[in-house]
Short mmCIF file of C-alpha atoms in Angstrom, two decimals:
data_model
loop_
_atom_site.label_atom_id
_atom_site.label_comp_id
_atom_site.label_asym_id
_atom_site.label_seq_id
_atom_site.Cartn_x
_atom_site.Cartn_y
_atom_site.Cartn_z
CA MET A 1 0.00 0.00 0.00
CA ALA A 2 2.86 2.39 0.79
CA ARG A 3 4.41 1.72 -2.62
CA LEU A 4 1.10 2.48 -4.33
CA ALA A 5 0.85 5.75 -2.41
CA THR A 6 4.29 6.85 -3.68
CA LEU A 7 3.23 6.09 -7.26
CA GLU A 8 0.00 8.09 -7.08
CA PRO A 9 1.52 11.36 -8.40
CA VAL A 10 2.94 9.49 -11.40
CA LEU A 11 -0.36 7.72 -12.04
CA ASP A 12 -2.22 11.02 -11.84
CA ILE A 13 0.02 12.41 -14.60
CA LEU A 14 -0.36 9.35 -16.81
CA PHE A 15 -4.06 8.89 -16.04
CA PRO A 16 -5.55 12.21 -14.88
CA PRO A 17 -8.32 11.65 -12.30
CA ARG A 18 -11.75 11.77 -13.93
CA CYS A 19 -15.29 11.37 -12.67
CA PRO A 20 -16.45 7.90 -13.79
CA LEU A 21 -19.93 9.25 -14.56
CA CYS A 22 -19.34 12.47 -16.52
CA GLY A 23 -15.59 12.58 -17.13
CA ALA A 24 -15.03 15.85 -15.28
CA ALA A 25 -11.55 16.44 -13.84
CA LEU A 26 -11.06 15.45 -10.18
CA ALA A 27 -8.48 16.31 -7.56
CA GLN A 28 -7.71 12.64 -6.91
CA GLN A 29 -8.54 9.17 -8.14
CA GLY A 30 -11.46 7.11 -6.87
CA GLY A 31 -14.28 9.60 -6.44
CA LEU A 32 -17.13 11.44 -8.12
CA CYS A 33 -17.44 15.10 -9.02
CA SER A 34 -19.73 17.16 -6.80
CA ALA A 35 -22.39 17.44 -9.51
CA CYS A 36 -22.63 13.67 -10.06
CA TRP A 37 -22.47 13.00 -6.32
CA SER A 38 -25.48 15.22 -5.82
CA GLU A 39 -27.39 13.19 -8.41
CA LEU A 40 -27.10 9.98 -6.37
CA VAL A 41 -30.10 9.24 -4.16
CA HIS A 42 -29.24 7.88 -0.72
CA PRO A 43 -31.75 6.17 1.61
CA THR A 44 -32.53 8.45 4.53
CA GLU A 45 -34.93 8.65 7.45
CA PRO A 46 -37.77 8.02 7.75
CA CYS A 47 -37.50 4.52 6.36
CA CYS A 48 -38.70 0.99 7.11
CA SER A 49 -36.82 -0.43 10.08
CA ARG A 50 -36.71 -3.85 8.41
CA CYS A 51 -35.83 -3.16 4.78
CA GLN A 52 -34.75 0.53 4.64
CA ARG A 53 -37.51 1.38 2.16
CA PRO A 54 -37.94 5.20 2.23
CA LEU A 55 -41.22 6.37 3.72
CA ALA A 56 -43.02 9.69 3.66
CA ALA A 57 -43.25 11.20 7.15
CA THR A 58 -47.00 10.65 7.47
CA ILE A 59 -46.68 7.07 6.29
CA ALA A 60 -43.80 6.48 8.70
CA ASP A 61 -45.93 7.47 11.69
CA SER A 62 -48.63 4.98 10.68
CA ALA A 63 -46.04 2.29 9.86
CA ALA A 64 -44.42 2.70 13.27
CA GLN A 65 -47.75 2.06 14.95
CA ASP A 66 -48.37 -0.99 12.75
CA GLY A 67 -44.88 -2.29 13.48
CA ALA A 68 -45.38 -1.97 17.22
CA GLU A 69 -48.72 -3.78 17.03
CA ASP A 70 -47.11 -6.46 14.87
CA GLY A 71 -44.78 -7.32 17.74
CA GLY A 72 -41.64 -7.38 15.62
CA GLU A 73 -38.07 -6.87 16.79
CA ASP A 74 -37.93 -3.32 15.50
CA GLY A 75 -38.48 -1.51 18.77
CA GLY A 76 -41.59 0.21 17.44
CA GLY A 77 -39.76 1.50 14.37
CA PRO A 78 -41.76 2.04 11.20
CA VAL A 79 -42.44 -1.05 9.10
CA CYS A 80 -43.53 -0.72 5.47
CA ALA A 81 -46.60 -2.46 4.09
CA PRO A 82 -44.64 -5.06 2.05
CA CYS A 83 -42.66 -6.14 5.15
CA LEU A 84 -45.85 -6.40 7.21
CA ALA A 85 -47.52 -8.48 4.51
CA ARG A 86 -44.46 -10.65 3.86
CA PRO A 87 -41.88 -10.53 6.68
CA PRO A 88 -38.39 -10.61 5.17
CA LEU A 89 -35.96 -13.47 5.67
CA HIS A 90 -33.09 -11.07 6.34
CA ASP A 91 -32.25 -9.08 9.47
CA GLY A 92 -31.93 -5.73 7.73
CA ILE A 93 -30.72 -4.02 4.56
CA CYS A 94 -27.89 -1.52 4.23
CA ALA A 95 -28.07 0.17 0.80
CA ALA A 96 -25.63 2.85 -0.31
CA THR A 97 -27.99 4.31 -2.92
CA LEU A 98 -31.38 3.91 -4.48
CA TYR A 99 -31.37 2.58 -8.04
CA THR A 100 -31.61 5.63 -10.31
CA ALA A 101 -29.87 6.56 -13.58
CA PRO A 102 -26.54 7.61 -11.99
CA SER A 103 -26.25 4.53 -9.74
CA ARG A 104 -27.28 2.32 -12.69
CA LYS A 105 -24.49 3.81 -14.81
CA LEU A 106 -21.94 3.08 -12.08
CA VAL A 107 -23.16 -0.49 -11.65
CA LEU A 108 -23.11 -1.22 -15.38
CA ALA A 109 -19.61 0.20 -15.76
CA PHE A 110 -18.38 -1.87 -12.82
CA LYS A 111 -20.27 -5.06 -13.64
CA HIS A 112 -20.23 -5.22 -17.43
CA GLY A 113 -17.76 -2.52 -18.44
CA ARG A 114 -14.84 -4.29 -16.74
CA ARG A 115 -14.05 -1.20 -14.67
CA VAL A 116 -13.11 -3.27 -11.66
CA ALA A 117 -11.38 -0.32 -10.00
CA LEU A 118 -14.83 1.19 -9.37
CA GLY A 119 -15.36 -1.54 -6.78
CA ARG A 120 -13.34 0.40 -4.23
CA LEU A 121 -15.53 3.50 -4.60
CA LEU A 122 -18.79 1.56 -4.48
CA ALA A 123 -17.65 -0.52 -1.50
CA ARG A 124 -16.57 2.59 0.40
CA MET A 125 -20.07 4.03 -0.02
CA MET A 126 -21.61 0.71 1.06
CA ALA A 127 -19.42 0.39 4.15
CA ALA A 128 -20.43 3.90 5.24
CA ARG A 129 -24.07 2.76 5.44
CA ILE A 130 -23.36 -0.18 7.77
CA PRO A 131 -24.05 0.67 11.43
CA PRO A 132 -21.41 -0.15 14.06
CA LEU A 133 -21.05 -3.92 14.42
CA ALA A 134 -20.57 -5.70 17.72
CA GLY A 135 -18.40 -8.76 17.51
CA GLU A 136 -17.54 -10.78 14.44
CA TRP A 137 -19.55 -10.70 11.22
CA LEU A 138 -18.56 -12.81 8.22
CA VAL A 139 -18.57 -10.92 4.91
CA VAL A 140 -20.03 -13.20 2.23
CA PRO A 141 -20.61 -12.29 -1.44
CA VAL A 142 -23.55 -13.47 -3.53
CA PRO A 143 -22.02 -16.22 -5.71
CA LEU A 144 -21.71 -16.50 -9.48
CA HIS A 145 -21.92 -19.78 -11.35
CA ARG A 146 -18.48 -20.85 -12.54
CA TRP A 147 -19.42 -20.39 -16.22
CA ARG A 148 -20.58 -16.83 -15.60
CA LEU A 149 -17.41 -16.21 -13.58
CA TRP A 150 -15.22 -17.42 -16.44
CA GLN A 151 -17.11 -15.29 -18.94
CA ARG A 152 -16.97 -12.09 -16.87
CA GLY A 153 -13.58 -12.70 -15.35
CA TYR A 154 -14.58 -11.71 -11.84
CA ASN A 155 -17.48 -11.80 -9.39
CA GLN A 156 -18.46 -8.17 -8.83
CA SER A 157 -20.02 -9.04 -5.46
CA ALA A 158 -16.78 -10.70 -4.33
CA VAL A 159 -14.79 -7.59 -5.30
CA LEU A 160 -17.13 -5.43 -3.21
CA ALA A 161 -17.06 -7.92 -0.32
CA GLU A 162 -13.26 -7.90 -0.24
CA HIS A 163 -13.11 -4.11 0.05
CA ILE A 164 -15.88 -4.03 2.67
CA ALA A 165 -14.26 -6.73 4.80
CA ARG A 166 -11.00 -4.79 4.75
CA ALA A 167 -12.73 -1.50 5.61
CA LEU A 168 -14.65 -3.03 8.53
CA GLY A 169 -11.87 -5.29 9.76
CA GLN A 170 -14.17 -8.31 9.47
CA PRO A 171 -13.35 -11.74 8.03
CA LEU A 172 -14.13 -12.44 4.36
CA VAL A 173 -15.43 -15.88 3.39
CA VAL A 174 -15.49 -15.46 -0.36
CA ASP A 175 -16.61 -19.03 -1.15
CA ALA A 176 -19.17 -19.48 1.63
CA LEU A 177 -21.91 -19.88 -0.99
CA GLN A 178 -21.95 -21.76 -4.27
CA ARG A 179 -24.24 -21.31 -7.25
CA THR A 180 -24.50 -24.90 -8.43
CA VAL A 181 -27.00 -24.35 -11.26
CA ARG A 182 -26.32 -22.17 -14.29
CA THR A 183 -29.47 -20.07 -14.18
CA PRO A 184 -30.59 -17.82 -17.06
CA SER A 185 -30.70 -14.05 -16.78
CA LEU A 186 -33.35 -12.90 -14.31
CA GLY A 187 -34.02 -9.64 -16.15
CA GLY A 188 -37.68 -9.14 -17.01
CA LEU A 189 -38.90 -11.84 -14.60
CA ASP A 190 -41.21 -11.07 -11.68
CA ARG A 191 -40.43 -12.13 -8.12
CA ALA A 192 -42.23 -15.46 -8.34
CA ALA A 193 -40.53 -16.40 -11.61
CA ARG A 194 -37.13 -15.41 -10.25
CA ALA A 195 -37.68 -17.53 -7.14
CA GLN A 196 -38.65 -20.50 -9.29
CA VAL A 197 -35.52 -20.17 -11.43
CA LEU A 198 -33.31 -19.93 -8.33
CA ALA A 199 -34.90 -22.85 -6.46
CA GLY A 200 -32.07 -25.18 -5.45
CA ALA A 201 -29.48 -23.15 -7.36
CA ILE A 202 -27.51 -21.86 -4.34
CA ARG A 203 -26.04 -23.80 -1.43
CA ALA A 204 -23.53 -23.32 1.35
CA HIS A 205 -20.08 -24.60 0.46
CA PRO A 206 -19.73 -27.99 2.22
CA ALA A 207 -16.24 -27.03 3.40
CA ARG A 208 -17.54 -23.81 4.98
CA VAL A 209 -20.56 -25.13 6.88
CA ALA A 210 -18.65 -25.43 10.14
CA ARG A 211 -17.46 -21.82 9.77
CA LEU A 212 -21.00 -20.62 9.10
CA ALA A 213 -22.71 -22.41 11.97
CA GLY A 214 -23.92 -19.83 14.49
CA ALA A 215 -22.26 -16.98 12.59
CA ARG A 216 -23.60 -13.55 11.72
CA VAL A 217 -23.27 -12.69 8.04
CA LEU A 218 -23.13 -9.56 5.90
CA LEU A 219 -24.41 -10.73 2.51
CA VAL A 220 -22.92 -8.50 -0.20
CA ASP A 221 -24.38 -7.79 -3.65
CA ASP A 222 -24.17 -4.94 -6.13
CA VAL A 223 -27.91 -4.46 -6.74
CA LEU A 224 -30.92 -5.62 -4.72
CA THR A 225 -33.87 -5.96 -7.08
CA SER A 226 -36.77 -8.24 -6.12
CA GLY A 227 -34.83 -9.97 -3.35
CA ALA A 228 -35.20 -13.41 -4.96
CA THR A 229 -31.44 -13.97 -5.22
CA SER A 230 -30.75 -12.75 -1.70
CA ASP A 231 -33.61 -14.90 -0.37
CA ALA A 232 -32.08 -17.97 -2.04
CA CYS A 233 -28.73 -17.12 -0.43
CA ILE A 234 -30.31 -16.53 2.98
CA ARG A 235 -32.13 -19.87 2.87
CA ALA A 236 -28.84 -21.62 2.09
CA LEU A 237 -27.11 -19.75 4.93
CA ARG A 238 -29.91 -20.58 7.38
CA ARG A 239 -29.67 -24.26 6.47
CA ALA A 240 -25.97 -24.04 7.33
CA GLY A 241 -26.89 -22.70 10.79
CA VAL A 242 -26.21 -18.97 10.31
CA ALA A 243 -27.80 -16.93 13.11
CA GLN A 244 -28.26 -13.54 11.40
CA VAL A 245 -28.03 -12.19 7.86
CA ARG A 246 -27.91 -8.54 6.86
CA ILE A 247 -27.89 -7.54 3.21
CA VAL A 248 -25.38 -4.95 2.05
CA CYS A 249 -25.84 -3.59 -1.48
CA PHE A 250 -24.77 -0.60 -3.52
CA ALA A 251 -28.13 0.09 -5.17
CA ARG A 252 -31.61 -0.75 -3.95
CA VAL A 253 -34.39 -1.04 -6.54
CA LEU A 254 -37.74 0.23 -5.31
CA GLU A 255 -40.94 -1.41 -6.47
CA LEU A 256 -44.53 -0.20 -6.33
CA GLY A 257 -44.13 1.98 -9.40
CA ILE A 258 -41.99 4.65 -7.77
CA ASP A 259 -40.46 6.37 -10.81
CA ASP A 260 -38.36 8.89 -8.91
CA PRO A 261 -37.27 7.91 -5.39
CA ARG A 262 -36.50 11.56 -4.63
CA VAL A 263 -40.15 12.14 -3.88
CA MET A 264 -39.87 9.62 -1.04
CA VAL A 265 -36.58 10.86 0.38
CA ARG A 266 -36.18 13.78 2.75
#
């Protein structure tokens, strides 16, 4: 790391720092310009205490009452209607951004544009959303099937997980989960169809079951869409004896026809 630091001035001359979204000049590598940063939408209060879905203030007051009456473990915090109707398998979501055009552009560049260096920026934003952790939490990425891994050259979730584990000082178990079935693309499928495709496709690595038993896990992914993939991972982790699972993602996709999440964010 020290050697890299001494080379930074040379790298800045050879490769002038640029914003990965708009190309504007930057003072240093690994960031966004102020204009593009302001375009990102970050989850803020009030939000659902279970899934971090943004809530309008009036809705939050009603949701808090419903959550208290529901008897959940949220301490009377607001609970959104989807979580009341279908309690999530996870123990919370930590999302760096909501899925809008700027966050989508970053994800596509990182995931499909082979700009692996963006992983450090995205992971830094994700780690900042994770509340203080007591004790040990295993950092586990959502797995790719080996064929997809060979085609892409890297698992974007594993890249993020490595940076997050280093930032938090928590252990990384990069192969805790295996995707044993080569599933088709989930794009365009609804939640039920995605769940059907993923049924039996993900399992805990047999050699990591003992490490997972009784553990608390931060499950890392780049984008949380319907939750079908994360649910499949959580079921596999629960079967291995994991005690708690929190999802950590860079971008959270909102459903219910919300075109612009800004209207729901204070």
